[in-house]
Amino acid sequence: MPTTCSPGDVLGIPLPSGGYAVGLITRVSREHRGILLGFFFGPRRSELPAVDGFLPGTPDDAVLVARFGGRLVRQGTWPTLGSLEGWEPHPWEVTRFLRRPSMGPPRIVIYDANDPLVQLAEVVIDPDQIDPTMPFETLVGWGQLPRMLDERLPLIR
């Protein structure tokens, strides 16, 4: 069953080696509804939680922050568990991403606070100015996102 998602919605992402990651959608592109910004959290879960049982904590608790395509959300393969009641977007603003090109100096790429698809600026920085906690500037593919989360979340024993 096709579905859409909105900021404040919680997603379940099936992981290749078993279990699920849970993510909070914080931004949805206005013009291309398929581009999302999400924060993903551990631990790896053996079952998907009810949305009222999911407490994301803070943005710093995320194991991954990523801009990604929402095709599998629309198809229902990545289920939307529901919306967080009373969710506020302000603490979840991420507009700066790190780009490390293979040639040339690193850059900070700045996106619109309300649209993860609209790039506003790109600033060259010195390598010693890199913030290791800054998310990488990339558009993560639907096949890549579960693999990245699978690597970051320990297996359930």
mmCIF file of C-alpha atoms in Angstrom:
data_model
loop_
_atom_site.group_PDB
_atom_site.id
_atom_site.type_symbol
_atom_site.label_atom_id
_atom_site.label_comp_id
_atom_site.label_asym_id
_atom_site.label_seq_id
_atom_site.Cartn_x
_atom_site.Cartn_y
_atom_site.Cartn_z
ATOM 1 C CA MET A 1 0.000 0.000 0.000
ATOM 2 C CA PRO A 2 1.638 3.290 -1.050
ATOM 3 C CA THR A 3 2.262 5.774 1.717
ATOM 4 C CA THR A 4 3.820 9.158 2.340
ATOM 5 C CA CYS A 5 5.604 10.499 5.367
ATOM 6 C CA SER A 6 5.931 13.827 7.108
ATOM 7 C CA PRO A 7 8.351 15.414 9.548
ATOM 8 C CA GLY A 8 7.878 13.794 12.951
ATOM 9 C CA ASP A 9 7.074 10.371 11.486
ATOM 10 C CA VAL A 10 8.942 7.292 12.662
ATOM 11 C CA LEU A 11 10.168 4.669 10.160
ATOM 12 C CA GLY A 12 11.236 1.073 10.519
ATOM 13 C CA ILE A 13 14.151 -0.033 8.327
ATOM 14 C CA PRO A 14 14.702 -3.805 7.904
ATOM 15 C CA LEU A 15 18.424 -4.589 8.214
ATOM 16 C CA PRO A 16 20.276 -7.067 5.973
ATOM 17 C CA SER A 17 21.623 -9.189 8.852
ATOM 18 C CA GLY A 18 18.330 -9.173 10.771
ATOM 19 C CA GLY A 19 16.319 -6.885 12.957
ATOM 20 C CA TYR A 20 15.327 -3.278 12.427
ATOM 21 C CA ALA A 21 16.650 0.242 12.744
ATOM 22 C CA VAL A 22 14.266 3.026 13.669
ATOM 23 C CA GLY A 23 14.457 6.496 12.206
ATOM 24 C CA LEU A 24 12.847 9.861 12.753
ATOM 25 C CA ILE A 25 11.991 11.855 9.628
ATOM 26 C CA THR A 26 12.782 15.513 10.246
ATOM 27 C CA ARG A 27 12.439 17.076 6.792
ATOM 28 C CA VAL A 28 10.672 16.228 3.530
ATOM 29 C CA SER A 29 11.519 17.991 0.285
ATOM 30 C CA ARG A 30 8.691 20.255 -0.866
ATOM 31 C CA GLU A 31 9.219 19.911 -4.595
ATOM 32 C CA HIS A 32 10.383 16.314 -4.798
ATOM 33 C CA ARG A 33 8.497 14.475 -2.075
ATOM 34 C CA GLY A 34 10.895 11.557 -2.276
ATOM 35 C CA ILE A 35 13.901 13.228 -0.612
ATOM 36 C CA LEU A 36 13.924 12.926 3.180
ATOM 37 C CA LEU A 37 16.231 13.872 6.038
ATOM 38 C CA GLY A 38 16.286 11.351 8.859
ATOM 39 C CA PHE A 39 17.971 10.621 12.170
ATOM 40 C CA PHE A 40 18.464 6.915 12.894
ATOM 41 C CA PHE A 41 18.833 5.365 16.329
ATOM 42 C CA GLY A 42 19.932 2.189 18.060
ATOM 43 C CA PRO A 43 19.665 -0.245 19.435
ATOM 44 C CA ARG A 44 18.948 -2.787 16.727
ATOM 45 C CA ARG A 45 15.470 -4.100 17.431
ATOM 46 C CA SER A 46 14.208 -7.632 16.874
ATOM 47 C CA GLU A 47 10.702 -6.220 16.343
ATOM 48 C CA LEU A 48 9.440 -2.810 15.361
ATOM 49 C CA PRO A 49 8.280 -0.731 18.317
ATOM 50 C CA ALA A 50 4.932 1.008 18.533
ATOM 51 C CA VAL A 51 5.406 4.693 17.770
ATOM 52 C CA ASP A 52 4.429 5.609 21.339
ATOM 53 C CA GLY A 53 7.225 3.328 22.593
ATOM 54 C CA PHE A 54 9.894 5.079 20.547
ATOM 55 C CA LEU A 55 11.817 7.818 22.335
ATOM 56 C CA PRO A 56 14.445 9.271 20.010
ATOM 57 C CA GLY A 57 16.404 11.129 22.683
ATOM 58 C CA THR A 58 18.386 13.978 21.163
ATOM 59 C CA PRO A 59 19.930 14.572 17.747
ATOM 60 C CA ASP A 60 23.334 13.698 19.267
ATOM 61 C CA ASP A 61 22.040 10.187 20.069
ATOM 62 C CA ALA A 62 21.613 9.304 16.380
ATOM 63 C CA VAL A 63 23.915 6.654 14.912
ATOM 64 C CA LEU A 64 23.356 8.158 11.465
ATOM 65 C CA VAL A 65 21.961 11.385 10.016
ATOM 66 C CA ALA A 66 21.252 11.137 6.309
ATOM 67 C CA ARG A 67 19.499 12.620 3.331
ATOM 68 C CA PHE A 68 17.920 9.734 1.432
ATOM 69 C CA GLY A 69 15.365 8.753 -1.133
ATOM 70 C CA GLY A 70 11.954 7.727 0.133
ATOM 71 C CA ARG A 71 10.953 5.249 -2.576
ATOM 72 C CA LEU A 72 10.729 2.305 -0.170
ATOM 73 C CA VAL A 73 8.712 4.428 2.274
ATOM 74 C CA ARG A 74 6.206 5.228 -0.468
ATOM 75 C CA GLN A 75 6.043 1.534 -1.404
ATOM 76 C CA GLY A 76 5.507 0.495 2.229
ATOM 77 C CA THR A 77 8.682 -1.651 2.329
ATOM 78 C CA TRP A 78 9.992 0.663 5.066
ATOM 79 C CA PRO A 79 6.927 1.030 7.255
ATOM 80 C CA THR A 80 5.854 4.310 8.770
ATOM 81 C CA LEU A 81 5.123 3.470 12.408
ATOM 82 C CA GLY A 82 3.257 6.715 13.050
ATOM 83 C CA SER A 83 3.937 10.277 14.131
ATOM 84 C CA LEU A 84 5.521 11.399 17.387
ATOM 85 C CA GLU A 85 2.957 13.347 19.351
ATOM 86 C CA GLY A 86 4.100 16.907 20.059
ATOM 87 C CA TRP A 87 7.222 16.590 17.911
ATOM 88 C CA GLU A 88 8.945 19.946 17.305
ATOM 89 C CA PRO A 89 11.306 20.454 14.336
ATOM 90 C CA HIS A 90 13.591 23.113 15.862
ATOM 91 C CA PRO A 91 16.066 20.890 17.775
ATOM 92 C CA TRP A 92 16.355 18.633 14.715
ATOM 93 C CA GLU A 93 17.632 21.205 12.221
ATOM 94 C CA VAL A 94 20.605 19.964 10.284
ATOM 95 C CA THR A 95 21.608 22.220 7.459
ATOM 96 C CA ARG A 96 25.389 21.720 7.261
ATOM 97 C CA PHE A 97 26.987 18.646 5.761
ATOM 98 C CA LEU A 98 30.610 17.743 5.094
ATOM 99 C CA ARG A 99 31.727 17.057 1.530
ATOM 100 C CA ARG A 100 35.144 15.461 1.088
ATOM 101 C CA PRO A 101 35.855 15.420 -2.652
ATOM 102 C CA SER A 102 38.525 13.077 -3.986
ATOM 103 C CA MET A 103 40.286 16.108 -5.428
ATOM 104 C CA GLY A 104 40.541 19.452 -3.669
ATOM 105 C CA PRO A 105 39.812 20.698 -0.168
ATOM 106 C CA PRO A 106 36.854 19.657 2.008
ATOM 107 C CA ARG A 107 33.709 21.737 1.907
ATOM 108 C CA ILE A 108 30.706 22.514 4.056
ATOM 109 C CA VAL A 109 27.477 22.268 2.073
ATOM 110 C CA ILE A 110 24.550 24.226 3.494
ATOM 111 C CA TYR A 111 20.958 23.220 2.781
ATOM 112 C CA ASP A 112 17.686 25.018 3.398
ATOM 113 C CA ALA A 113 16.458 24.303 6.953
ATOM 114 C CA ASN A 114 13.058 23.239 5.618
ATOM 115 C CA ASP A 115 13.988 21.365 2.453
ATOM 116 C CA PRO A 116 16.742 18.705 2.312
ATOM 117 C CA LEU A 117 17.001 19.098 -1.459
ATOM 118 C CA VAL A 118 17.653 22.850 -1.702
ATOM 119 C CA GLN A 119 21.377 23.656 -1.488
ATOM 120 C CA LEU A 120 22.033 27.251 -0.428
ATOM 121 C CA ALA A 121 25.834 27.425 -0.328
ATOM 122 C CA GLU A 122 29.096 25.534 -0.449
ATOM 123 C CA VAL A 123 32.097 26.774 1.554
ATOM 124 C CA VAL A 124 35.684 25.537 1.195
ATOM 125 C CA ILE A 125 37.322 24.803 4.568
ATOM 126 C CA ASP A 126 40.776 23.812 5.788
ATOM 127 C CA PRO A 127 41.132 20.132 6.691
ATOM 128 C CA ASP A 128 41.826 21.085 10.328
ATOM 129 C CA GLN A 129 38.345 22.699 10.502
ATOM 130 C CA ILE A 130 36.534 19.397 9.900
ATOM 131 C CA ASP A 131 33.975 18.576 12.581
ATOM 132 C CA PRO A 132 34.041 14.754 12.885
ATOM 133 C CA THR A 133 30.426 14.729 14.116
ATOM 134 C CA MET A 134 29.090 16.489 11.016
ATOM 135 C CA PRO A 135 27.075 14.234 8.679
ATOM 136 C CA PHE A 136 28.485 13.569 5.220
ATOM 137 C CA GLU A 137 26.923 15.359 2.289
ATOM 138 C CA THR A 138 25.529 12.650 0.107
ATOM 139 C CA LEU A 139 22.172 11.426 -1.011
ATOM 140 C CA VAL A 140 22.062 7.889 0.371
ATOM 141 C CA GLY A 141 20.445 5.331 -1.921
ATOM 142 C CA TRP A 142 17.620 3.044 -0.836
ATOM 143 C CA GLY A 143 19.953 0.027 -0.910
ATOM 144 C CA GLN A 144 22.807 1.778 0.881
ATOM 145 C CA LEU A 145 20.858 3.074 3.904
ATOM 146 C CA PRO A 146 20.069 -0.358 5.433
ATOM 147 C CA ARG A 147 23.696 -1.474 4.928
ATOM 148 C CA MET A 148 25.045 1.657 6.637
ATOM 149 C CA LEU A 149 22.708 1.137 9.590
ATOM 150 C CA ASP A 150 23.514 -2.585 9.722
ATOM 151 C CA GLU A 151 27.212 -1.691 10.162
ATOM 152 C CA ARG A 152 26.480 0.775 12.983
ATOM 153 C CA LEU A 153 24.096 -1.331 15.081
ATOM 154 C CA PRO A 154 25.451 -4.394 16.933
ATOM 155 C CA LEU A 155 23.727 -7.704 16.318
ATOM 156 C CA ILE A 156 21.103 -8.868 18.811
ATOM 157 C CA ARG A 157 22.291 -11.772 20.953
#
